[in-house]
XYZ file of C-alpha atoms in Angstrom:
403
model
C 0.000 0.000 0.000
C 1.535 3.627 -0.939
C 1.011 6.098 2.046
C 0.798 10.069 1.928
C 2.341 11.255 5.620
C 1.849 14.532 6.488
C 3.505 15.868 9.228
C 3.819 19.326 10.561
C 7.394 21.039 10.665
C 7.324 23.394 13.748
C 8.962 21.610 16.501
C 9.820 18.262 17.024
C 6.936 16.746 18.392
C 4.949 16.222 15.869
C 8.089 13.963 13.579
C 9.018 12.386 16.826
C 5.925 10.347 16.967
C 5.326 10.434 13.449
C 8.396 8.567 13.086
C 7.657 5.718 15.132
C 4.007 5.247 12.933
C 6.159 5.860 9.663
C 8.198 2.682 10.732
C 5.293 0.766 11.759
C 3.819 1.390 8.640
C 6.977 0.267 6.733
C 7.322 -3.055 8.650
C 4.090 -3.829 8.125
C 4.665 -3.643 4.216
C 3.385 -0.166 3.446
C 5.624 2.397 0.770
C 5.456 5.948 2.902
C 6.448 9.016 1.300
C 6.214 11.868 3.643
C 5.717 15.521 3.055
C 7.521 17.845 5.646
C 9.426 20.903 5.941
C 11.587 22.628 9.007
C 12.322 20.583 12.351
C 10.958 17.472 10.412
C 13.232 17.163 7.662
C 16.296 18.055 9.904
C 14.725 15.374 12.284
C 14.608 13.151 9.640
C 18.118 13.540 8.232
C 19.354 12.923 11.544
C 17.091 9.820 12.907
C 16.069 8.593 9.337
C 18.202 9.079 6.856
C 16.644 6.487 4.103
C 13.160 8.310 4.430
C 11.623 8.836 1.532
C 10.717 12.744 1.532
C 9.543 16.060 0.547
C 9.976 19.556 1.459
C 6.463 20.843 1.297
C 7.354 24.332 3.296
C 4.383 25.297 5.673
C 3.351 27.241 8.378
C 5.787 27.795 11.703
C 5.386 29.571 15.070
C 7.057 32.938 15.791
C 9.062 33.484 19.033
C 10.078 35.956 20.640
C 11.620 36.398 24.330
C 10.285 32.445 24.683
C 6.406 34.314 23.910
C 4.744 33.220 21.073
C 3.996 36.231 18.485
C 0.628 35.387 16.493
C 0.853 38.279 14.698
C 3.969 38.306 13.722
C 3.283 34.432 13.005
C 0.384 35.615 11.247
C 2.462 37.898 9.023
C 5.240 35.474 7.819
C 2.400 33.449 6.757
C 0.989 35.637 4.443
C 4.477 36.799 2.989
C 5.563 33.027 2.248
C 1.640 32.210 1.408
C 1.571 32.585 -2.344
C 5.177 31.068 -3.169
C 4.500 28.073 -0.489
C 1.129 27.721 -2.533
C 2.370 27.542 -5.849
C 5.375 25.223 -4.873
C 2.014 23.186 -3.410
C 0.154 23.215 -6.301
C 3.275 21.439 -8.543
C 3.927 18.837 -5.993
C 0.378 18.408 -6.179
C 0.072 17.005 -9.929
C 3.451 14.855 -8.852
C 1.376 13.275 -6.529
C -1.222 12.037 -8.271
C -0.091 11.281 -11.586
C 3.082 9.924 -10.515
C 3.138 8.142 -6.762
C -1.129 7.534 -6.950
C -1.386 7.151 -3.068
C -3.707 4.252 -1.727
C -4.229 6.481 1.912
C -3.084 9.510 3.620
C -1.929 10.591 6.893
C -1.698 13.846 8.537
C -0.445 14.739 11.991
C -1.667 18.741 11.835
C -0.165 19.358 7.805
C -2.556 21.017 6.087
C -1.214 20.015 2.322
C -1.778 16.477 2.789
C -5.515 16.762 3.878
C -6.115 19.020 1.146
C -4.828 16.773 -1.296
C -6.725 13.815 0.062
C -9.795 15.520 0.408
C -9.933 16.668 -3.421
C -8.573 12.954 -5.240
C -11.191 11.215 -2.812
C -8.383 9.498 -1.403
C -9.257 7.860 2.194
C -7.435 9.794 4.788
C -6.378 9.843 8.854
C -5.646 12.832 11.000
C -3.366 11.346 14.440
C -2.907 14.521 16.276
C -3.561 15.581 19.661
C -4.113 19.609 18.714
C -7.823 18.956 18.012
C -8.358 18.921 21.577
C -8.209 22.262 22.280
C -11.412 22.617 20.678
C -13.245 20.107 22.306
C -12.324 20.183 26.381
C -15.049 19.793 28.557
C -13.440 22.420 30.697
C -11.071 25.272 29.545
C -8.315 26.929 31.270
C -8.665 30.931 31.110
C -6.529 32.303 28.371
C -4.335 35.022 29.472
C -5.077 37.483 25.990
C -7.874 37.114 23.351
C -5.115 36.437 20.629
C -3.538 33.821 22.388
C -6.622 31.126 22.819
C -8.546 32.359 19.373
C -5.413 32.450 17.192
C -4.820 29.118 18.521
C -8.356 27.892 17.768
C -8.077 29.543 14.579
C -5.163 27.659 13.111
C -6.477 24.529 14.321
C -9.654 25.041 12.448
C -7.717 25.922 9.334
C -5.506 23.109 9.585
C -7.728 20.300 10.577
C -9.726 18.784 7.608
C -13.064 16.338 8.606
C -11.082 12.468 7.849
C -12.458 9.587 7.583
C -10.430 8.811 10.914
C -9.306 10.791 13.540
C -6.954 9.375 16.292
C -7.059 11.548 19.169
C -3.742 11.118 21.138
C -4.896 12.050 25.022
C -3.394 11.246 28.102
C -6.608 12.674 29.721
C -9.494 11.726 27.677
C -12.077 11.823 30.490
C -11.793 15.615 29.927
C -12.702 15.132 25.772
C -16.034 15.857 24.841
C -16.876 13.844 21.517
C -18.102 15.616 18.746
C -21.340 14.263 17.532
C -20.400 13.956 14.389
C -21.148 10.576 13.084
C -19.946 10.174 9.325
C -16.419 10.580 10.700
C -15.048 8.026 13.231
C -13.015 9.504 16.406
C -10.846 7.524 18.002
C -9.178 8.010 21.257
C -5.901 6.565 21.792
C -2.869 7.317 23.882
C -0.072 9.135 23.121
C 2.558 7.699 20.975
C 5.770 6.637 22.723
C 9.084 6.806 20.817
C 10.819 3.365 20.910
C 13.929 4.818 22.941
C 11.615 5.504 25.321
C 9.625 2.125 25.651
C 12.769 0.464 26.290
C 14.455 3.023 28.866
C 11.272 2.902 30.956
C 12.747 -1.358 31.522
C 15.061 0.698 33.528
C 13.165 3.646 34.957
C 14.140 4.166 38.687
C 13.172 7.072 41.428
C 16.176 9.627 41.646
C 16.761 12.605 43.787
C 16.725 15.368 41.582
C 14.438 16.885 39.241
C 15.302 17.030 35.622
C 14.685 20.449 33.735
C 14.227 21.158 30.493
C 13.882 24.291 28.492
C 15.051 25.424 25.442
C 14.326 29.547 25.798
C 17.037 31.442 26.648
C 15.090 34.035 28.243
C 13.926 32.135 31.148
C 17.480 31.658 32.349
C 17.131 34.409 35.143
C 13.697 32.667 36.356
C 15.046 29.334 36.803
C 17.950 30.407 38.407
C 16.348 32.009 40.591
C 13.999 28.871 41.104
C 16.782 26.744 41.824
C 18.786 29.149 43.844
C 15.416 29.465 46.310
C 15.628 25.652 46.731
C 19.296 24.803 47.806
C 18.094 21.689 49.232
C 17.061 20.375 46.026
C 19.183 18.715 42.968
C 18.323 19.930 40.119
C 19.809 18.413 36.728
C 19.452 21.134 33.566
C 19.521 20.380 29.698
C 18.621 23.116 27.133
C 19.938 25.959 28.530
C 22.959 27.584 29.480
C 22.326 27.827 33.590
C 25.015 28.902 36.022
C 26.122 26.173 38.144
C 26.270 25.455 41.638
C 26.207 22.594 43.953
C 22.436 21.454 43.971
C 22.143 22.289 39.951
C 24.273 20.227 37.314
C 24.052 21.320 33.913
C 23.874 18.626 30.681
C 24.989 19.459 26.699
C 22.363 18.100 25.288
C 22.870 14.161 24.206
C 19.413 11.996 23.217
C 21.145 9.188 25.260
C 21.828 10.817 28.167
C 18.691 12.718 28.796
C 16.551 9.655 28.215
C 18.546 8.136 31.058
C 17.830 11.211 32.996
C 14.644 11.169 32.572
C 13.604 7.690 33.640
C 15.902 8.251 36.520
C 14.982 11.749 37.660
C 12.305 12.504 41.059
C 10.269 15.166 38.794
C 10.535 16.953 35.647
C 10.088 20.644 34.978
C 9.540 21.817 31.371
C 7.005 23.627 29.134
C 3.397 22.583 28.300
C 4.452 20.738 25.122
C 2.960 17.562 24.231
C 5.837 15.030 23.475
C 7.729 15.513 26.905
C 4.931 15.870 28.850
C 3.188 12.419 27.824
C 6.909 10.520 27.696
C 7.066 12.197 31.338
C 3.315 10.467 32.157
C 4.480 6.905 30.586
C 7.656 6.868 33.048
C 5.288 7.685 35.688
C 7.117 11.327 36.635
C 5.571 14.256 38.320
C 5.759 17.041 36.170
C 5.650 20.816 37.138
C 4.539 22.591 33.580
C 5.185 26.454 32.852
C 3.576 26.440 29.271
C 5.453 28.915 26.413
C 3.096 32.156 26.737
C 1.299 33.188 23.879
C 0.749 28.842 23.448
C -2.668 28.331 24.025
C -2.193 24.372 23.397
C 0.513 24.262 25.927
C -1.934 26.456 28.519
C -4.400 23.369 27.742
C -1.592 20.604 28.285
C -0.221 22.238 31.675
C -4.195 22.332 32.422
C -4.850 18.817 31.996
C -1.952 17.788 33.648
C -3.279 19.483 36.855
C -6.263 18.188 36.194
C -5.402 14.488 36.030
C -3.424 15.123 39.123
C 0.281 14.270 37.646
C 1.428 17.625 38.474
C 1.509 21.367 38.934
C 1.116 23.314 36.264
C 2.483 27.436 36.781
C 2.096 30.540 34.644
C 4.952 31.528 35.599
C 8.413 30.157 37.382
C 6.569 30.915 40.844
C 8.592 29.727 44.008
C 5.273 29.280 45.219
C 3.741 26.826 42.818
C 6.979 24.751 43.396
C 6.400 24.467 46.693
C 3.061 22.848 46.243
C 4.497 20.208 43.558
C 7.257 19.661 45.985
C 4.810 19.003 48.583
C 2.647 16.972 47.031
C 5.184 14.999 44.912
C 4.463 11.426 46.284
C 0.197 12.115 45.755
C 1.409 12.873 41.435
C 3.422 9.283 41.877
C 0.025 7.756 43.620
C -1.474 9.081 40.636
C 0.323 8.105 37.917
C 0.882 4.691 39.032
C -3.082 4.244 37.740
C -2.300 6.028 34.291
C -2.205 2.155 32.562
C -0.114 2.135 28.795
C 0.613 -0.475 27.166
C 3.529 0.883 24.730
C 1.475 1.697 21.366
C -0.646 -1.727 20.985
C -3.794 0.024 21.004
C -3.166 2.662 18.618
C -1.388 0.231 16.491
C -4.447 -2.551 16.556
C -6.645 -0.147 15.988
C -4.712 1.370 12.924
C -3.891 -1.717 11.192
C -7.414 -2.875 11.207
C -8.761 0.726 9.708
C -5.755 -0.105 6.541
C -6.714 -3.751 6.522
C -10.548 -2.044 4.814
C -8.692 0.237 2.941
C -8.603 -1.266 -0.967
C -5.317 -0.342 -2.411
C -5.660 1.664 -6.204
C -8.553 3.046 -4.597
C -7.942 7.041 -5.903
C -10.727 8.039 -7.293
C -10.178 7.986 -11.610
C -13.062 10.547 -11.642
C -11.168 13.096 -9.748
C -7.938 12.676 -12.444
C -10.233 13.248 -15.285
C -11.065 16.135 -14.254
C -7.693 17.722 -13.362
C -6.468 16.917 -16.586
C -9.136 18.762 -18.321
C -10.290 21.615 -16.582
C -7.291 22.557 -14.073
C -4.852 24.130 -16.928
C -7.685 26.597 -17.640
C -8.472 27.090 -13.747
C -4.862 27.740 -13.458
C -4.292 30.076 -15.715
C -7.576 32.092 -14.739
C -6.939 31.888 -11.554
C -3.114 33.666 -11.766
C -4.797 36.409 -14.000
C -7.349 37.071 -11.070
C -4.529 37.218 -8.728
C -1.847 39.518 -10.148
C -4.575 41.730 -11.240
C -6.888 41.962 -8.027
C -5.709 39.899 -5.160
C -1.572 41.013 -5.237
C -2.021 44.555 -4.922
C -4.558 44.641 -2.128
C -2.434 41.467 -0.584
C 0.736 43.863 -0.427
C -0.895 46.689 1.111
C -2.136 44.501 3.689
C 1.241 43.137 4.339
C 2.976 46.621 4.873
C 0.129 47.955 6.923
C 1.310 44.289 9.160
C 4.640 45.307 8.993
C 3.507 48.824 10.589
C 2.155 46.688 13.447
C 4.398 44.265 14.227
């Protein structure tokens, strides 16, 4: 079977686990050819160098000062938007008159569930960024931009599939969609094979393992650590000064897995990947989501919620007290979070391909590009240079004024 795989390019959570399902996939016989761009394909040439991809280019988050900018996110989209569109559009016809995909997969990348959705080609979303959109309780966003723009991009990028895997490590707190002609599935969140095996060797330290990547929460965690001199604290990400109670790590995959099945307690952001790898080695986790993330505010949340940790808006000496306090309740906790690897997800994903007929694209559809597209095409660049491009470049300098 020839697979589409989607995967989105801003961070590395999102190839992580696509990874592990691209190599399922492949032992289990399927061709994968995934479309990518950013932190995937340098994932990629690093983890899995024979994978068969494509640079796709897409949409990625803006920083700044370790807070998200959405509108300075918002602007680089629509400055890259109409060559990322027409690089799109090629790839496009490659697809389907050249590789004629049985099935696509997207984790959160738009192009792919586009494409599927116009050949008629079955497709699967596996993401876990749907769930911001469908919590039975909310934290409180702290601006309007930060929860709408997040709500916003999800809408954009999800597509309706004929499958949606909903990765959750807290799916009492999902509230199904009624929708019936699409089937939702919730599943837990996939584990990378590194960590599968390290948790054979997971222990109980006595320090708590940190890791951050933005440089401008240095001051806050120092001072963190420097307010609890009685605690070991072991760093990666960042360059931290150290002292007696705080080591500091270069960064090696190796060595912070074996941290992090041996650490007392992890502090990091509210992202996904860590967080759930965290929950599966049964750590207490004290969250300070990126601000300007609303999906990280709803991660942090959730953790809280299930009672695996503290989440904090801030580094607050305060909030560490209470997870230091109440450390051994998190453990209590998440010795009843039950996972068993990724059997579930993968059961439940090789019986939705086992339906799937292979040379199932739809001949209709490709009958109809090859006749009426050419003349859409050109129409559709005429309508653009002469109405769309100069109202589109006013709109981006009045942005640039802005931002």
């Amino acid at each position: 079977m020839k697979i589409i795989y989607g995967v989105a390019g801003h961070g590395n959570g999102h190839i992580t686990r696509s990874t592990y399902v691209i190599n399922f996939l492949e032992k289990n016989g399927c061709k994968v050819k995934i479309l990518t761009y950013g932190q995937g394909i340098k994932y990629l040439n690093i983890v899995k160098k024979d994978a068969d991809y494509h640079d796709i280019s897409g949409f990625d988050i803006i920083y700044k000062d370790g807070v998200v900018r959405n509108y300075r996110t918002f602007y680089e989209f629509l400055k890259r938007l109409p060559l990322n569109t027409t690089k799109q559009f090629i790839y496009f016809f490659k697809m389907l008159y050249q590789y004629k995909p049985d099935l696509v997969l997207s984790d959160f990348e738009p192009f792919s569930q586009i494409f599927a959705k116009t050949v008629g080609v079955p497709l699967i979303n596996i993401d876990n960024n749907i769930t911001v959109n469908i919590l039975k309780e909310i934290p409180d966003e702290t601006s309007f931009t930060e929860k709408y723009f997040t709500q916003l991009v999800i809408n954009l990028f999800e597509r309706k599939a004929n499958y949606h895997f909903i990765l959750s490590f807290a799916d009492k707190f999902i509230d199904l969609p009624k929708e019936s002609k699409y089937k939702v599935i919730i599943v837990p969140p996939i584990i990378r094979r590194e960590v599968i095996e390290i948790a054979k060797e997971k222990e109980d330290g006595d320090f708590i393992l940190i890791y951050q990547t933005s440089k401008s929460l240095i001051e806050k965690i120092n001072e963190l650590t420097k307010s609890f001199p009685e605690v070991k604290f072991v760093s990666y990400g960042l360059d931290l000064e150290e002292r007696k109670n705080l080591k500091k790590e270069n960064f090696s995959r190796e060595n912070f897995l074996k941290d992090l099945s041996k650490c007392k307690g992890v502090i990091t952001n509210g992202g996904f990947t860590l967080i759930s790898e965290s929950i599966y080695l049964k750590k207490p986790i004290f969250s300070v989501p990126i601000k300007g993330q609303y999906e990280q505010r709803v991660n942090s949340f959730l953790v809280e919620k299930m009672g695996y940790g503290k989440s904090s808006l801030d580094f607050s000496t305060n909030d560490f007290k209470i997870f230091l306090r109440n450390i051994e309740d998190y453990k209590k906790n998440l010795k009843n979070y039950i996972q068993d690897e990724n059997k579930i997800f993968e059961s439940k994903l090789l019986k939705i391909i086992s339906k799937i007929e292979p040379g199932s694209l739809n001949r209709f559809y490709e009958t109809i590009f090859i006749t009426v597209i050419p003349v859409i095409q050109l129409n559709l660049l005429k309508f653009f240079f002469a109405k769309i491009f100069p109202i589109y470049k006013k709109q981006i300098k009045r942005l640039r004024n802005i931002i």
